[in-house]
Amino acid sequence: MTNLPEPVRVVQLPDGQYVYADQLPALIQPTAPQVVHQQHIHQAPPDRTVQRVALGSGMGAGAVAAGVYFGPLLVGALTAIAANLAILALLAAVLSWGVVTVVKSVASTEGRGAAKSLSKARRRRR
């Protein structure tokens, strides 16, 4: 297949334009070294630290995207679970307080006397 023409290379310029490699301006060459700006991990904002660690350890962008999506989702779910448990704990405390109060009032001497007077009043009505 040597009779096919060579494919023309397309290069993206720093300003975002695409040009053919043979039409590049004289100042921009595809072999020019690029300047890499490094940002240390402790300088990153806290919400990006996990993504930077994941990308630095060789994990793919899918794992980073999953962390970005499921991170806040997990926080929301755990908050909802904690709120439900707090409401259930409050409800259990109130109900147990009510049961203890009723049992104490019925089991005391005043409670027994009240129960006897109520039973006498019911017997009189019959």
PDB file of N, CA, C and O in Angstrom, residues 46-90:
ATOM      1  N   PRO A  46      -9.322  21.635  48.826  1.00  0.00           N
ATOM      2  CA  PRO A  46      -9.619  20.342  49.444  1.00  0.00           C
ATOM      3  C   PRO A  46     -10.499  19.437  48.596  1.00  0.00           C
ATOM      4  O   PRO A  46     -10.348  18.233  48.628  1.00  0.00           O
ATOM      5  N   ASP A  47     -11.427  20.011  47.832  1.00  0.00           N
ATOM      6  CA  ASP A  47     -12.320  19.157  47.056  1.00  0.00           C
ATOM      7  C   ASP A  47     -11.622  18.560  45.839  1.00  0.00           C
ATOM      8  O   ASP A  47     -12.145  17.659  45.223  1.00  0.00           O
ATOM      9  N   ARG A  48     -10.442  19.042  45.489  1.00  0.00           N
ATOM     10  CA  ARG A  48      -9.729  18.509  44.337  1.00  0.00           C
ATOM     11  C   ARG A  48      -8.585  17.583  44.740  1.00  0.00           C
ATOM     12  O   ARG A  48      -7.988  16.938  43.903  1.00  0.00           O
ATOM     13  N   THR A  49      -8.288  17.509  46.024  1.00  0.00           N
ATOM     14  CA  THR A  49      -7.137  16.730  46.459  1.00  0.00           C
ATOM     15  C   THR A  49      -7.304  15.257  46.101  1.00  0.00           C
ATOM     16  O   THR A  49      -6.377  14.617  45.617  1.00  0.00           O
ATOM     17  N   VAL A  50      -8.490  14.710  46.321  1.00  0.00           N
ATOM     18  CA  VAL A  50      -8.716  13.291  46.036  1.00  0.00           C
ATOM     19  C   VAL A  50      -8.557  13.026  44.549  1.00  0.00           C
ATOM     20  O   VAL A  50      -7.946  12.034  44.148  1.00  0.00           O
ATOM     21  N   GLN A  51      -9.082  13.930  43.712  1.00  0.00           N
ATOM     22  CA  GLN A  51      -8.948  13.729  42.275  1.00  0.00           C
ATOM     23  C   GLN A  51      -7.489  13.790  41.855  1.00  0.00           C
ATOM     24  O   GLN A  51      -7.049  13.010  41.013  1.00  0.00           O
ATOM     25  N   ARG A  52      -6.716  14.702  42.449  1.00  0.00           N
ATOM     26  CA  ARG A  52      -5.304  14.806  42.083  1.00  0.00           C
ATOM     27  C   ARG A  52      -4.539  13.569  42.518  1.00  0.00           C
ATOM     28  O   ARG A  52      -3.673  13.076  41.799  1.00  0.00           O
ATOM     29  N   VAL A  53      -4.864  13.036  43.677  1.00  0.00           N
ATOM     30  CA  VAL A  53      -4.207  11.811  44.130  1.00  0.00           C
ATOM     31  C   VAL A  53      -4.579  10.664  43.198  1.00  0.00           C
ATOM     32  O   VAL A  53      -3.736   9.859  42.808  1.00  0.00           O
ATOM     33  N   ALA A  54      -5.845  10.585  42.822  1.00  0.00           N
ATOM     34  CA  ALA A  54      -6.286   9.499  41.955  1.00  0.00           C
ATOM     35  C   ALA A  54      -5.618   9.582  40.587  1.00  0.00           C
ATOM     36  O   ALA A  54      -5.167   8.573  40.048  1.00  0.00           O
ATOM     37  N   LEU A  55      -5.548  10.776  40.022  1.00  0.00           N
ATOM     38  CA  LEU A  55      -4.910  10.913  38.721  1.00  0.00           C
ATOM     39  C   LEU A  55      -3.416  10.680  38.824  1.00  0.00           C
ATOM     40  O   LEU A  55      -2.800  10.104  37.934  1.00  0.00           O
ATOM     41  N   GLY A  56      -2.805  11.104  39.922  1.00  0.00           N
ATOM     42  CA  GLY A  56      -1.374  10.909  40.097  1.00  0.00           C
ATOM     43  C   GLY A  56      -1.011   9.454  40.313  1.00  0.00           C
ATOM     44  O   GLY A  56       0.095   9.031  40.003  1.00  0.00           O
ATOM     45  N   SER A  57      -1.936   8.653  40.834  1.00  0.00           N
ATOM     46  CA  SER A  57      -1.638   7.251  41.080  1.00  0.00           C
ATOM     47  C   SER A  57      -1.935   6.390  39.865  1.00  0.00           C
ATOM     48  O   SER A  57      -1.795   5.178  39.934  1.00  0.00           O
ATOM     49  N   GLY A  58      -2.347   6.994  38.774  1.00  0.00           N
ATOM     50  CA  GLY A  58      -2.574   6.236  37.552  1.00  0.00           C
ATOM     51  C   GLY A  58      -3.995   5.783  37.351  1.00  0.00           C
ATOM     52  O   GLY A  58      -4.282   5.051  36.413  1.00  0.00           O
ATOM     53  N   MET A  59      -4.907   6.179  38.219  1.00  0.00           N
ATOM     54  CA  MET A  59      -6.298   5.806  38.017  1.00  0.00           C
ATOM     55  C   MET A  59      -6.856   6.596  36.852  1.00  0.00           C
ATOM     56  O   MET A  59      -6.397   7.687  36.540  1.00  0.00           O
ATOM     57  N   GLY A  60      -7.843   6.062  36.199  1.00  0.00           N
ATOM     58  CA  GLY A  60      -8.410   6.712  35.036  1.00  0.00           C
ATOM     59  C   GLY A  60      -9.349   7.839  35.396  1.00  0.00           C
ATOM     60  O   GLY A  60      -9.707   8.050  36.552  1.00  0.00           O
ATOM     61  N   ALA A  61      -9.734   8.561  34.369  1.00  0.00           N
ATOM     62  CA  ALA A  61     -10.651   9.684  34.569  1.00  0.00           C
ATOM     63  C   ALA A  61     -12.026   9.211  35.004  1.00  0.00           C
ATOM     64  O   ALA A  61     -12.763   9.940  35.661  1.00  0.00           O
ATOM     65  N   GLY A  62     -12.378   7.973  34.670  1.00  0.00           N
ATOM     66  CA  GLY A  62     -13.670   7.434  35.101  1.00  0.00           C
ATOM     67  C   GLY A  62     -13.745   7.302  36.606  1.00  0.00           C
ATOM     68  O   GLY A  62     -14.771   7.587  37.216  1.00  0.00           O
ATOM     69  N   ALA A  63     -12.654   6.883  37.198  1.00  0.00           N
ATOM     70  CA  ALA A  63     -12.627   6.766  38.662  1.00  0.00           C
ATOM     71  C   ALA A  63     -12.715   8.136  39.307  1.00  0.00           C
ATOM     72  O   ALA A  63     -13.370   8.313  40.331  1.00  0.00           O
ATOM     73  N   VAL A  64     -12.064   9.112  38.708  1.00  0.00           N
ATOM     74  CA  VAL A  64     -12.126  10.467  39.245  1.00  0.00           C
ATOM     75  C   VAL A  64     -13.539  11.022  39.093  1.00  0.00           C
ATOM     76  O   VAL A  64     -14.082  11.634  40.003  1.00  0.00           O
ATOM     77  N   ALA A  65     -14.147  10.781  37.940  1.00  0.00           N
ATOM     78  CA  ALA A  65     -15.522  11.255  37.727  1.00  0.00           C
ATOM     79  C   ALA A  65     -16.477  10.579  38.698  1.00  0.00           C
ATOM     80  O   ALA A  65     -17.400  11.211  39.216  1.00  0.00           O
ATOM     81  N   ALA A  66     -16.256   9.308  38.972  1.00  0.00           N
ATOM     82  CA  ALA A  66     -17.095   8.602  39.941  1.00  0.00           C
ATOM     83  C   ALA A  66     -16.922   9.205  41.330  1.00  0.00           C
ATOM     84  O   ALA A  66     -17.888   9.356  42.076  1.00  0.00           O
ATOM     85  N   GLY A  67     -15.697   9.576  41.683  1.00  0.00           N
ATOM     86  CA  GLY A  67     -15.466  10.219  42.973  1.00  0.00           C
ATOM     87  C   GLY A  67     -16.134  11.566  43.069  1.00  0.00           C
ATOM     88  O   GLY A  67     -16.685  11.942  44.095  1.00  0.00           O
ATOM     89  N   VAL A  68     -16.108  12.302  41.953  1.00  0.00           N
ATOM     90  CA  VAL A  68     -16.744  13.621  41.945  1.00  0.00           C
ATOM     91  C   VAL A  68     -18.250  13.472  42.067  1.00  0.00           C
ATOM     92  O   VAL A  68     -18.916  14.246  42.739  1.00  0.00           O
ATOM     93  N   TYR A  69     -18.812  12.449  41.431  1.00  0.00           N
ATOM     94  CA  TYR A  69     -20.261  12.271  41.452  1.00  0.00           C
ATOM     95  C   TYR A  69     -20.729  11.632  42.752  1.00  0.00           C
ATOM     96  O   TYR A  69     -21.661  12.104  43.391  1.00  0.00           O
ATOM     97  N   PHE A  70     -20.074  10.534  43.143  1.00  0.00           N
ATOM     98  CA  PHE A  70     -20.560   9.771  44.287  1.00  0.00           C
ATOM     99  C   PHE A  70     -20.107  10.337  45.627  1.00  0.00           C
ATOM    100  O   PHE A  70     -20.679   9.993  46.651  1.00  0.00           O
ATOM    101  N   GLY A  71     -19.095  11.198  45.644  1.00  0.00           N
ATOM    102  CA  GLY A  71     -18.652  11.791  46.904  1.00  0.00           C
ATOM    103  C   GLY A  71     -19.746  12.600  47.576  1.00  0.00           C
ATOM    104  O   GLY A  71     -20.162  12.295  48.704  1.00  0.00           O
ATOM    105  N   PRO A  72     -20.272  13.635  46.911  1.00  0.00           N
ATOM    106  CA  PRO A  72     -21.372  14.399  47.517  1.00  0.00           C
ATOM    107  C   PRO A  72     -22.633  13.568  47.708  1.00  0.00           C
ATOM    108  O   PRO A  72     -23.382  13.774  48.661  1.00  0.00           O
ATOM    109  N   LEU A  73     -22.853  12.598  46.820  1.00  0.00           N
ATOM    110  CA  LEU A  73     -24.028  11.739  46.954  1.00  0.00           C
ATOM    111  C   LEU A  73     -23.927  10.911  48.235  1.00  0.00           C
ATOM    112  O   LEU A  73     -24.903  10.755  48.970  1.00  0.00           O
ATOM    113  N   LEU A  74     -22.741  10.420  48.525  1.00  0.00           N
ATOM    114  CA  LEU A  74     -22.529   9.642  49.739  1.00  0.00           C
ATOM    115  C   LEU A  74     -22.690  10.509  50.982  1.00  0.00           C
ATOM    116  O   LEU A  74     -23.299  10.085  51.969  1.00  0.00           O
ATOM    117  N   VAL A  75     -22.186  11.723  50.925  1.00  0.00           N
ATOM    118  CA  VAL A  75     -22.340  12.640  52.062  1.00  0.00           C
ATOM    119  C   VAL A  75     -23.817  12.934  52.314  1.00  0.00           C
ATOM    120  O   VAL A  75     -24.289  12.929  53.450  1.00  0.00           O
ATOM    121  N   GLY A  76     -24.569  13.170  51.243  1.00  0.00           N
ATOM    122  CA  GLY A  76     -26.004  13.423  51.385  1.00  0.00           C
ATOM    123  C   GLY A  76     -26.744  12.230  51.953  1.00  0.00           C
ATOM    124  O   GLY A  76     -27.612  12.377  52.815  1.00  0.00           O
ATOM    125  N   ALA A  77     -26.405  11.029  51.478  1.00  0.00           N
ATOM    126  CA  ALA A  77     -27.074   9.824  51.978  1.00  0.00           C
ATOM    127  C   ALA A  77     -26.752   9.592  53.448  1.00  0.00           C
ATOM    128  O   ALA A  77     -27.646   9.261  54.245  1.00  0.00           O
ATOM    129  N   LEU A  78     -25.502   9.766  53.831  1.00  0.00           N
ATOM    130  CA  LEU A  78     -25.136   9.573  55.235  1.00  0.00           C
ATOM    131  C   LEU A  78     -25.782  10.627  56.137  1.00  0.00           C
ATOM    132  O   LEU A  78     -26.175  10.325  57.272  1.00  0.00           O
ATOM    133  N   THR A  79     -25.920  11.837  55.634  1.00  0.00           N
ATOM    134  CA  THR A  79     -26.594  12.879  56.413  1.00  0.00           C
ATOM    135  C   THR A  79     -28.061  12.533  56.615  1.00  0.00           C
ATOM    136  O   THR A  79     -28.613  12.708  57.708  1.00  0.00           O
ATOM    137  N   ALA A  80     -28.702  12.036  55.564  1.00  0.00           N
ATOM    138  CA  ALA A  80     -30.113  11.652  55.681  1.00  0.00           C
ATOM    139  C   ALA A  80     -30.281  10.496  56.662  1.00  0.00           C
ATOM    140  O   ALA A  80     -31.215  10.486  57.474  1.00  0.00           O
ATOM    141  N   ILE A  81     -29.374   9.539  56.613  1.00  0.00           N
ATOM    142  CA  ILE A  81     -29.441   8.406  57.549  1.00  0.00           C
ATOM    143  C   ILE A  81     -29.242   8.893  58.981  1.00  0.00           C
ATOM    144  O   ILE A  81     -29.959   8.475  59.899  1.00  0.00           O
ATOM    145  N   ALA A  82     -28.290   9.793  59.176  1.00  0.00           N
ATOM    146  CA  ALA A  82     -28.035  10.321  60.526  1.00  0.00           C
ATOM    147  C   ALA A  82     -29.247  11.095  61.042  1.00  0.00           C
ATOM    148  O   ALA A  82     -29.592  10.996  62.224  1.00  0.00           O
ATOM    149  N   ALA A  83     -29.890  11.860  60.170  1.00  0.00           N
ATOM    150  CA  ALA A  83     -31.077  12.609  60.596  1.00  0.00           C
ATOM    151  C   ALA A  83     -32.205  11.654  60.984  1.00  0.00           C
ATOM    152  O   ALA A  83     -32.891  11.863  61.990  1.00  0.00           O
ATOM    153  N   ASN A  84     -32.395  10.601  60.201  1.00  0.00           N
ATOM    154  CA  ASN A  84     -33.434   9.624  60.536  1.00  0.00           C
ATOM    155  C   ASN A  84     -33.136   8.934  61.863  1.00  0.00           C
ATOM    156  O   ASN A  84     -34.040   8.726  62.689  1.00  0.00           O
ATOM    157  N   LEU A  85     -31.885   8.579  62.078  1.00  0.00           N
ATOM    158  CA  LEU A  85     -31.533   7.931  63.344  1.00  0.00           C
ATOM    159  C   LEU A  85     -31.715   8.883  64.524  1.00  0.00           C
ATOM    160  O   LEU A  85     -32.131   8.457  65.607  1.00  0.00           O
ATOM    161  N   ALA A  86     -31.428  10.164  64.326  1.00  0.00           N
ATOM    162  CA  ALA A  86     -31.617  11.136  65.406  1.00  0.00           C
ATOM    163  C   ALA A  86     -33.098  11.272  65.752  1.00  0.00           C
ATOM    164  O   ALA A  86     -33.468  11.339  66.931  1.00  0.00           O
ATOM    165  N   ILE A  87     -33.943  11.293  64.740  1.00  0.00           N
ATOM    166  CA  ILE A  87     -35.392  11.395  64.989  1.00  0.00           C
ATOM    167  C   ILE A  87     -35.892  10.143  65.701  1.00  0.00           C
ATOM    168  O   ILE A  87     -36.701  10.228  66.638  1.00  0.00           O
ATOM    169  N   LEU A  88     -35.415   8.972  65.264  1.00  0.00           N
ATOM    170  CA  LEU A  88     -35.831   7.731  65.928  1.00  0.00           C
ATOM    171  C   LEU A  88     -35.348   7.685  67.377  1.00  0.00           C
ATOM    172  O   LEU A  88     -36.070   7.210  68.262  1.00  0.00           O
ATOM    173  N   ALA A  89     -34.139   8.163  67.632  1.00  0.00           N
ATOM    174  CA  ALA A  89     -33.630   8.179  69.007  1.00  0.00           C
ATOM    175  C   ALA A  89     -34.462   9.122  69.874  1.00  0.00           C
ATOM    176  O   ALA A  89     -34.772   8.800  71.034  1.00  0.00           O
ATOM    177  N   LEU A  90     -34.823  10.273  69.341  1.00  0.00           N
ATOM    178  CA  LEU A  90     -35.664  11.211  70.090  1.00  0.00           C
ATOM    179  C   LEU A  90     -37.035  10.595  70.375  1.00  0.00           C
ATOM    180  O   LEU A  90     -37.558  10.705  71.495  1.00  0.00           O
TER     181      LEU A  90
END
